Amino acid sequence: MIKIPYEQIISKIKEAKELTDEQINSKIKAKMDQLAGLISKEGAAHIIANELGVKLFEEGKLKIKDVLAGMRSVEVVGKVTNIFEIKEFQRKDGANGKVVSFIIADETGRLRVVLWNEQTDLIKDLKQDILVRIKDGYAKQNNNNSVELHFTSKSELTINPPDESIGKLAGAQRLEAKRKKIEGLIETDANVELLGTVVQVFEPRFYEVCPDCNKRAKSKEGGFFCDTHGAVISAYAYVMNLILDDGSSTIRTVFFKNQVLNLLKIEDKDVLKFKDSPGDFQTAKDELLGKIIKIVGRVSKNEMFDRLEFVVQLVFPDPEPDQELKRLEEEAKVIE
Ligand SMILES: [Zn+2]
């Protein structure tokens, strides 16, 4: 069953029929009495809407705010605002599973999109700020009581769909991250925002991955092998580290591919050039040193070195100094 919040049902009824809140409430109450405790308020409201011929939802192409848990064939268009990392896990049958998610936003809201197993391959074509269309997604309620869109075998993802556009993104474009000082970071911190100065830059490190699934490819018998796809001609992924200083302390920050591209504002092919001529990285390095950047991400414990690191999920390479100052002042006021 599709879950529609009570208030939403009431406002849909009001939109469609000339009824007051009192009239609607009394109808709902009568229905609940009639069914003597067998039905919730939402359930009764649902029945009343049906009896009045009020269409509560449309399936098919929707704005994000109209996506409801339980819908099985959702079509939405949105801008990619966050891309998370692929997580691997062990399934109950012992096989390895993979899951990854990203966030899209439109004028009306934000939606987490979840991809499983082979579908996680699609993530490598995504970039922050591109427009995507998803067809035939399955909307589901997650543990945090919010709706997310899951891919099924029928679902389709189109990047930069022709003839589609969206307006200004809804107010909260990104999950509200909590600003912290580096000094106060703890191992379990996630969705935290840091603002600091780049004080040290390490050259990107490149590693071989399978071109099909993006998993690390292993060197074997003079070639490269993927656990899933066998012998492959490897592609390259990369990771880059910076030391950030925010006045309270410093931390090593870890940028994976998409975030390296956002940070350096260059394209994948240009980063790959640094692999063969690391000397060319010097210019990029000089530009970064001393720069103030804002990043959002999570803390990760590096067991080998017994230290905390910061895994970057979003980069703002040019934070607005005025806005940041204003924010600092406001935060100071709260403390006073
Ligand atoms: Zn593979």
CSV table of C-alpha atoms and ligand atoms in Angstrom, one decimal:
chain,number,residue,atom,x,y,z
A,1,MET,CA,0.0,0.0,0.0
A,2,ILE,CA,1.2,3.5,-0.8
A,3,LYS,CA,1.8,5.6,2.3
A,4,ILE,CA,0.5,9.1,2.2
A,5,PRO,CA,0.9,11.3,5.2
A,6,TYR,CA,-2.4,12.2,6.8
A,7,GLU,CA,-2.1,16.0,6.3
A,8,GLN,CA,-1.4,15.3,2.6
A,9,ILE,CA,-4.6,13.4,2.2
A,10,ILE,CA,-6.6,16.1,3.9
A,11,SER,CA,-5.1,18.8,1.7
A,12,LYS,CA,-5.8,16.8,-1.4
A,13,ILE,CA,-9.5,16.4,-0.4
A,14,LYS,CA,-9.7,20.1,0.3
A,15,GLU,CA,-8.1,20.9,-3.0
A,16,ALA,CA,-10.6,18.8,-4.9
A,17,LYS,CA,-13.8,19.3,-2.9
A,18,GLU,CA,-15.4,22.3,-1.2
A,19,LEU,CA,-15.2,20.9,2.3
A,20,THR,CA,-13.9,22.4,5.5
A,21,ASP,CA,-11.5,20.7,7.9
A,22,GLU,CA,-14.4,20.1,10.3
A,23,GLN,CA,-16.5,18.4,7.6
A,24,ILE,CA,-13.6,16.2,6.5
A,25,ASN,CA,-12.7,15.3,10.1
A,26,SER,CA,-16.3,14.3,10.9
A,27,LYS,CA,-16.4,12.1,7.9
A,28,ILE,CA,-13.1,10.4,8.9
A,29,LYS,CA,-14.3,10.0,12.5
A,30,ALA,CA,-17.6,8.5,11.3
A,31,LYS,CA,-15.6,6.0,9.2
A,32,MET,CA,-13.4,5.1,12.1
A,33,ASP,CA,-16.4,4.5,14.3
A,34,GLN,CA,-18.1,2.4,11.6
A,35,LEU,CA,-15.0,0.2,11.3
A,36,ALA,CA,-14.6,0.1,15.1
A,37,GLY,CA,-10.9,0.4,15.7
A,38,LEU,CA,-10.0,-1.8,12.7
A,39,ILE,CA,-8.5,1.1,10.9
A,40,SER,CA,-6.0,4.0,11.5
A,41,LYS,CA,-6.8,7.6,11.0
A,42,GLU,CA,-4.7,7.5,7.8
A,43,GLY,CA,-6.6,4.5,6.6
A,44,ALA,CA,-10.0,6.1,7.2
A,45,ALA,CA,-8.9,9.3,5.4
A,46,HIS,CA,-7.8,7.2,2.5
A,47,ILE,CA,-11.2,5.5,2.3
A,48,ILE,CA,-13.0,8.9,2.5
A,49,ALA,CA,-10.9,10.3,-0.3
A,50,ASN,CA,-11.7,7.2,-2.4
A,51,GLU,CA,-15.4,7.5,-1.6
A,52,LEU,CA,-15.3,11.2,-2.7
A,53,GLY,CA,-13.5,10.3,-5.9
A,54,VAL,CA,-10.4,12.3,-4.9
A,55,LYS,CA,-7.3,11.1,-6.7
A,56,LEU,CA,-4.6,11.0,-4.0
A,57,PHE,CA,-1.6,10.4,-6.2
A,58,GLU,CA,-0.5,9.9,-9.7
A,59,GLU,CA,2.0,7.3,-10.7
A,60,GLY,CA,4.3,8.0,-13.5
A,61,LYS,CA,6.2,11.2,-13.9
A,62,LEU,CA,6.4,13.0,-10.5
A,63,LYS,CA,8.0,15.9,-8.7
A,64,ILE,CA,10.1,14.6,-5.8
A,65,LYS,CA,7.7,15.7,-3.1
A,66,ASP,CA,5.0,13.6,-4.6
A,67,VAL,CA,7.0,10.4,-4.5
A,68,LEU,CA,5.3,8.2,-1.9
A,69,ALA,CA,6.5,5.0,-0.2
A,70,GLY,CA,4.9,2.0,-1.9
A,71,MET,CA,4.8,3.4,-5.5
A,72,ARG,CA,6.2,0.9,-7.9
A,73,SER,CA,6.7,2.8,-11.1
A,74,VAL,CA,8.1,6.2,-10.3
A,75,GLU,CA,9.5,8.5,-12.9
A,76,VAL,CA,11.5,11.5,-11.6
A,77,VAL,CA,14.0,14.0,-13.0
A,78,GLY,CA,16.5,15.6,-10.7
A,79,LYS,CA,20.0,17.1,-10.4
A,80,VAL,CA,22.6,14.9,-8.7
A,81,THR,CA,23.7,16.6,-5.5
A,82,ASN,CA,25.6,13.9,-3.6
A,83,ILE,CA,27.2,10.7,-4.7
A,84,PHE,CA,28.2,8.2,-2.0
A,85,GLU,CA,30.7,5.4,-2.1
A,86,ILE,CA,30.0,1.8,-3.1
A,87,LYS,CA,29.6,-0.5,0.0
A,88,GLU,CA,30.2,-4.2,-0.2
A,89,PHE,CA,28.5,-6.6,2.1
A,90,GLN,CA,28.0,-10.3,2.6
A,91,ARG,CA,24.5,-11.5,1.6
A,92,LYS,CA,22.7,-14.2,3.6
A,93,ASP,CA,23.4,-16.8,1.0
A,94,GLY,CA,27.1,-16.0,1.4
A,95,ALA,CA,27.5,-14.2,-1.9
A,96,ASN,CA,28.9,-10.7,-2.0
A,97,GLY,CA,26.5,-7.9,-2.5
A,98,LYS,CA,27.1,-4.2,-3.3
A,99,VAL,CA,25.0,-1.1,-2.7
A,100,VAL,CA,25.5,2.5,-3.5
A,101,SER,CA,23.3,5.6,-3.3
A,102,PHE,CA,23.1,9.1,-4.6
A,103,ILE,CA,20.9,12.1,-3.9
A,104,ILE,CA,18.9,13.9,-6.5
A,105,ALA,CA,17.0,17.2,-6.0
A,106,ASP,CA,14.4,19.2,-7.9
A,107,GLU,CA,12.3,22.3,-7.1
A,108,THR,CA,10.3,20.4,-4.5
A,109,GLY,CA,12.7,18.3,-2.6
A,110,ARG,CA,15.5,15.7,-2.3
A,111,LEU,CA,15.4,12.0,-2.9
A,112,ARG,CA,17.9,9.3,-2.1
A,113,VAL,CA,18.3,6.8,-5.0
A,114,VAL,CA,19.6,3.3,-4.2
A,115,LEU,CA,21.3,0.9,-6.6
A,116,TRP,CA,22.1,-2.7,-5.8
A,117,ASN,CA,24.8,-5.2,-7.1
A,118,GLU,CA,25.3,-5.0,-10.9
A,119,GLN,CA,23.3,-1.7,-10.9
A,120,THR,CA,26.1,-0.1,-8.9
A,121,ASP,CA,28.1,0.1,-12.1
A,122,LEU,CA,25.8,3.0,-13.2
A,123,ILE,CA,27.3,5.2,-10.5
A,124,LYS,CA,30.6,5.7,-12.4
A,125,ASP,CA,28.8,7.7,-15.0
A,126,LEU,CA,27.4,10.1,-12.5
A,127,LYS,CA,28.8,13.5,-11.5
A,128,GLN,CA,27.6,16.1,-9.1
A,129,ASP,CA,25.2,18.7,-10.7
A,130,ILE,CA,24.2,16.6,-13.8
A,131,LEU,CA,20.6,16.1,-14.6
A,132,VAL,CA,19.3,12.5,-14.5
A,133,ARG,CA,15.9,10.8,-15.2
A,134,ILE,CA,14.9,7.7,-13.4
A,135,LYS,CA,12.1,5.5,-14.8
A,136,ASP,CA,10.3,2.7,-13.0
A,137,GLY,CA,11.8,3.2,-9.6
A,138,TYR,CA,10.4,1.6,-6.5
A,139,ALA,CA,9.7,4.0,-3.7
A,140,LYS,CA,10.3,2.6,-0.2
A,141,GLN,CA,10.4,3.9,3.3
A,142,ASN,CA,13.8,3.6,5.0
A,143,ASN,CA,14.7,3.3,8.6
A,144,ASN,CA,14.8,7.1,9.1
A,145,ASN,CA,11.2,7.4,8.0
A,146,SER,CA,12.1,9.0,4.7
A,147,VAL,CA,11.2,7.8,1.3
A,148,GLU,CA,14.0,6.5,-1.0
A,149,LEU,CA,13.9,5.3,-4.6
A,150,HIS,CA,15.2,1.8,-5.3
A,151,PHE,CA,16.2,0.5,-8.6
A,152,THR,CA,14.6,-2.8,-9.8
A,153,SER,CA,15.5,-4.8,-12.8
A,154,LYS,CA,13.0,-2.7,-14.8
A,155,SER,CA,14.4,0.6,-13.7
A,156,GLU,CA,16.2,3.0,-16.2
A,157,LEU,CA,18.6,5.7,-15.6
A,158,THR,CA,19.1,8.4,-18.2
A,159,ILE,CA,21.9,10.9,-17.9
A,160,ASN,CA,21.2,14.4,-19.3
A,161,PRO,CA,17.8,13.4,-20.6
A,162,PRO,CA,16.9,15.5,-23.7
A,163,ASP,CA,13.9,17.9,-23.3
A,164,GLU,CA,14.0,17.8,-19.5
A,165,SER,CA,14.9,20.6,-17.2
A,166,ILE,CA,14.3,21.6,-13.7
A,167,GLY,CA,14.0,25.0,-11.9
A,168,LYS,CA,15.7,26.3,-8.9
A,169,LEU,CA,16.4,23.5,-6.5
A,170,ALA,CA,14.4,23.3,-3.3
A,171,GLY,CA,15.7,25.2,-0.3
A,172,ALA,CA,17.6,22.4,1.5
A,173,GLN,CA,19.6,21.3,-1.5
A,174,ARG,CA,21.9,19.1,0.4
A,175,LEU,CA,21.5,17.1,3.6
A,176,GLU,CA,22.3,19.7,6.3
A,177,ALA,CA,25.8,19.0,7.3
A,178,LYS,CA,27.0,19.9,10.8
A,179,ARG,CA,30.0,22.3,10.9
A,180,LYS,CA,32.7,21.1,13.3
A,181,LYS,CA,36.1,22.0,14.3
A,182,ILE,CA,38.8,19.5,13.4
A,183,GLU,CA,39.9,19.3,17.0
A,184,GLY,CA,36.4,18.1,18.0
A,185,LEU,CA,36.1,15.3,15.4
A,186,ILE,CA,35.4,11.8,16.6
A,187,GLU,CA,35.6,8.5,14.8
A,188,THR,CA,31.8,8.1,14.2
A,189,ASP,CA,31.2,11.6,12.8
A,190,ALA,CA,29.4,11.6,9.5
A,191,ASN,CA,27.8,14.3,7.4
A,192,VAL,CA,30.2,16.9,8.9
A,193,GLU,CA,31.3,20.1,7.3
A,194,LEU,CA,34.9,21.5,7.7
A,195,LEU,CA,36.2,24.8,6.5
A,196,GLY,CA,39.9,25.2,6.5
A,197,THR,CA,43.1,26.0,4.7
A,198,VAL,CA,45.0,23.5,2.5
A,199,VAL,CA,48.4,23.3,4.1
A,200,GLN,CA,49.8,20.2,2.4
A,201,VAL,CA,49.0,18.5,-0.9
A,202,PHE,CA,49.9,14.9,-1.9
A,203,GLU,CA,50.1,13.8,-5.5
A,204,PRO,CA,47.2,11.6,-6.6
A,205,ARG,CA,47.7,7.9,-6.4
A,206,PHE,CA,46.5,5.8,-9.2
A,207,TYR,CA,45.3,2.2,-9.1
A,208,GLU,CA,43.9,-0.3,-11.6
A,209,VAL,CA,40.2,-1.0,-11.6
A,210,CYS,CA,38.0,-3.2,-13.7
A,211,PRO,CA,36.5,-1.1,-16.5
A,212,ASP,CA,33.2,-2.9,-16.1
A,213,CYS,CA,32.5,-2.8,-12.4
A,214,ASN,CA,35.1,-0.2,-11.1
A,215,LYS,CA,36.3,-2.6,-8.5
A,216,ARG,CA,40.0,-2.8,-7.9
A,217,ALA,CA,41.7,-5.1,-10.4
A,218,LYS,CA,44.4,-7.5,-9.2
A,219,SER,CA,47.7,-7.8,-10.9
A,220,LYS,CA,48.2,-11.4,-12.0
A,221,GLU,CA,50.4,-13.2,-14.6
A,222,GLY,CA,51.4,-10.0,-16.2
A,223,GLY,CA,47.8,-8.8,-16.6
A,224,PHE,CA,44.9,-7.6,-14.5
A,225,PHE,CA,42.0,-9.6,-13.2
A,226,CYS,CA,38.6,-8.7,-11.8
A,227,ASP,CA,37.0,-11.2,-9.4
A,228,THR,CA,33.8,-10.9,-11.3
A,229,HIS,CA,34.9,-10.2,-14.9
A,230,GLY,CA,38.1,-12.2,-15.2
A,231,ALA,CA,41.0,-10.8,-17.3
A,232,VAL,CA,40.5,-7.2,-18.0
A,233,ILE,CA,42.3,-4.3,-19.6
A,234,SER,CA,42.4,-2.1,-16.5
A,235,ALA,CA,41.1,1.4,-16.2
A,236,TYR,CA,42.4,3.8,-13.6
A,237,ALA,CA,40.8,5.3,-10.5
A,238,TYR,CA,42.6,7.6,-8.1
A,239,VAL,CA,42.7,9.0,-4.7
A,240,MET,CA,44.3,12.2,-3.4
A,241,ASN,CA,45.1,13.4,0.1
A,242,LEU,CA,45.3,17.0,1.5
A,243,ILE,CA,46.1,18.2,4.9
A,244,LEU,CA,43.5,20.7,6.1
A,245,ASP,CA,44.1,23.2,8.9
A,246,ASP,CA,41.2,25.1,10.5
A,247,GLY,CA,43.0,26.7,13.3
A,248,SER,CA,42.0,24.2,15.9
A,249,SER,CA,44.0,21.3,14.4
A,250,THR,CA,44.9,19.6,11.2
A,251,ILE,CA,43.5,16.4,9.5
A,252,ARG,CA,44.4,14.3,6.5
A,253,THR,CA,41.5,14.5,4.1
A,254,VAL,CA,40.9,11.8,1.4
A,255,PHE,CA,39.4,12.7,-2.0
A,256,PHE,CA,38.3,9.9,-4.3
A,257,LYS,CA,37.8,10.4,-8.1
A,258,ASN,CA,34.6,12.5,-8.3
A,259,GLN,CA,35.8,14.8,-5.5
A,260,VAL,CA,39.3,15.2,-7.0
A,261,LEU,CA,37.5,16.3,-10.2
A,262,ASN,CA,35.4,18.8,-8.3
A,263,LEU,CA,38.3,20.1,-6.3
A,264,LEU,CA,40.7,20.6,-9.2
A,265,LYS,CA,37.9,21.6,-11.6
A,266,ILE,CA,39.4,19.5,-14.4
A,267,GLU,CA,38.3,16.5,-16.3
A,268,ASP,CA,39.1,12.8,-15.7
A,269,LYS,CA,41.4,12.7,-18.8
A,270,ASP,CA,43.4,15.6,-17.4
A,271,VAL,CA,43.9,13.9,-14.0
A,272,LEU,CA,45.0,10.7,-15.8
A,273,LYS,CA,47.8,12.7,-17.4
A,274,PHE,CA,49.4,13.2,-14.0
A,275,LYS,CA,49.9,9.4,-13.8
A,276,ASP,CA,52.5,9.5,-16.6
A,277,SER,CA,53.9,12.9,-15.8
A,278,PRO,CA,53.6,13.6,-12.1
A,279,GLY,CA,55.7,16.7,-12.5
A,280,ASP,CA,52.7,18.4,-14.2
A,281,PHE,CA,50.8,18.2,-11.0
A,282,GLN,CA,53.0,20.9,-9.5
A,283,THR,CA,50.8,23.7,-10.9
A,284,ALA,CA,47.6,22.2,-9.5
A,285,LYS,CA,49.5,21.7,-6.2
A,286,ASP,CA,50.6,25.4,-6.0
A,287,GLU,CA,47.1,26.6,-6.7
A,288,LEU,CA,45.7,24.5,-3.9
A,289,LEU,CA,48.2,25.4,-1.2
A,290,GLY,CA,46.9,28.1,1.0
A,291,LYS,CA,43.4,27.9,-0.5
A,292,ILE,CA,40.4,27.9,1.8
A,293,ILE,CA,38.0,25.1,1.0
A,294,LYS,CA,34.8,23.7,2.5
A,295,ILE,CA,34.2,20.0,2.5
A,296,VAL,CA,31.5,17.7,3.7
A,297,GLY,CA,32.2,14.1,4.6
A,298,ARG,CA,32.8,11.5,7.3
A,299,VAL,CA,35.5,10.6,9.7
A,300,SER,CA,37.3,7.3,9.1
A,301,LYS,CA,39.9,5.6,11.3
A,302,ASN,CA,43.1,4.6,9.6
A,303,GLU,CA,44.0,1.6,11.5
A,304,MET,CA,47.4,1.2,10.0
A,305,PHE,CA,48.5,4.7,11.2
A,306,ASP,CA,46.1,4.8,14.1
A,307,ARG,CA,44.8,8.2,13.2
A,308,LEU,CA,41.6,9.8,12.1
A,309,GLU,CA,41.1,10.8,8.5
A,310,PHE,CA,38.3,12.7,6.7
A,311,VAL,CA,36.7,11.1,3.7
A,312,VAL,CA,35.3,13.8,1.5
A,313,GLN,CA,31.9,13.4,-0.1
A,314,LEU,CA,31.3,17.0,-1.2
A,315,VAL,CA,33.7,19.7,-2.1
A,316,PHE,CA,33.1,23.5,-2.2
A,317,PRO,CA,36.4,24.7,-3.7
A,318,ASP,CA,35.4,28.3,-3.5
A,319,PRO,CA,33.3,29.0,-0.4
A,320,GLU,CA,31.9,32.5,-0.2
A,321,PRO,CA,34.0,34.3,2.3
A,322,ASP,CA,31.2,36.8,3.2
A,323,GLN,CA,28.7,34.0,3.9
A,324,GLU,CA,31.2,32.0,5.9
A,325,LEU,CA,32.0,35.0,8.1
A,326,LYS,CA,28.4,35.7,8.6
A,327,ARG,CA,27.9,32.1,9.6
A,328,LEU,CA,30.8,32.3,12.1
A,329,GLU,CA,29.3,35.4,13.6
A,330,GLU,CA,25.9,33.8,14.0
A,331,GLU,CA,27.5,30.7,15.6
A,332,ALA,CA,29.3,33.0,18.0
A,333,LYS,CA,26.0,34.6,18.9
A,334,VAL,CA,24.5,31.2,19.8
A,335,ILE,CA,27.4,30.5,22.0
A,336,GLU,CA,27.1,33.9,23.8
B,1,ZN,ZN,34.7,-6.3,-12.9
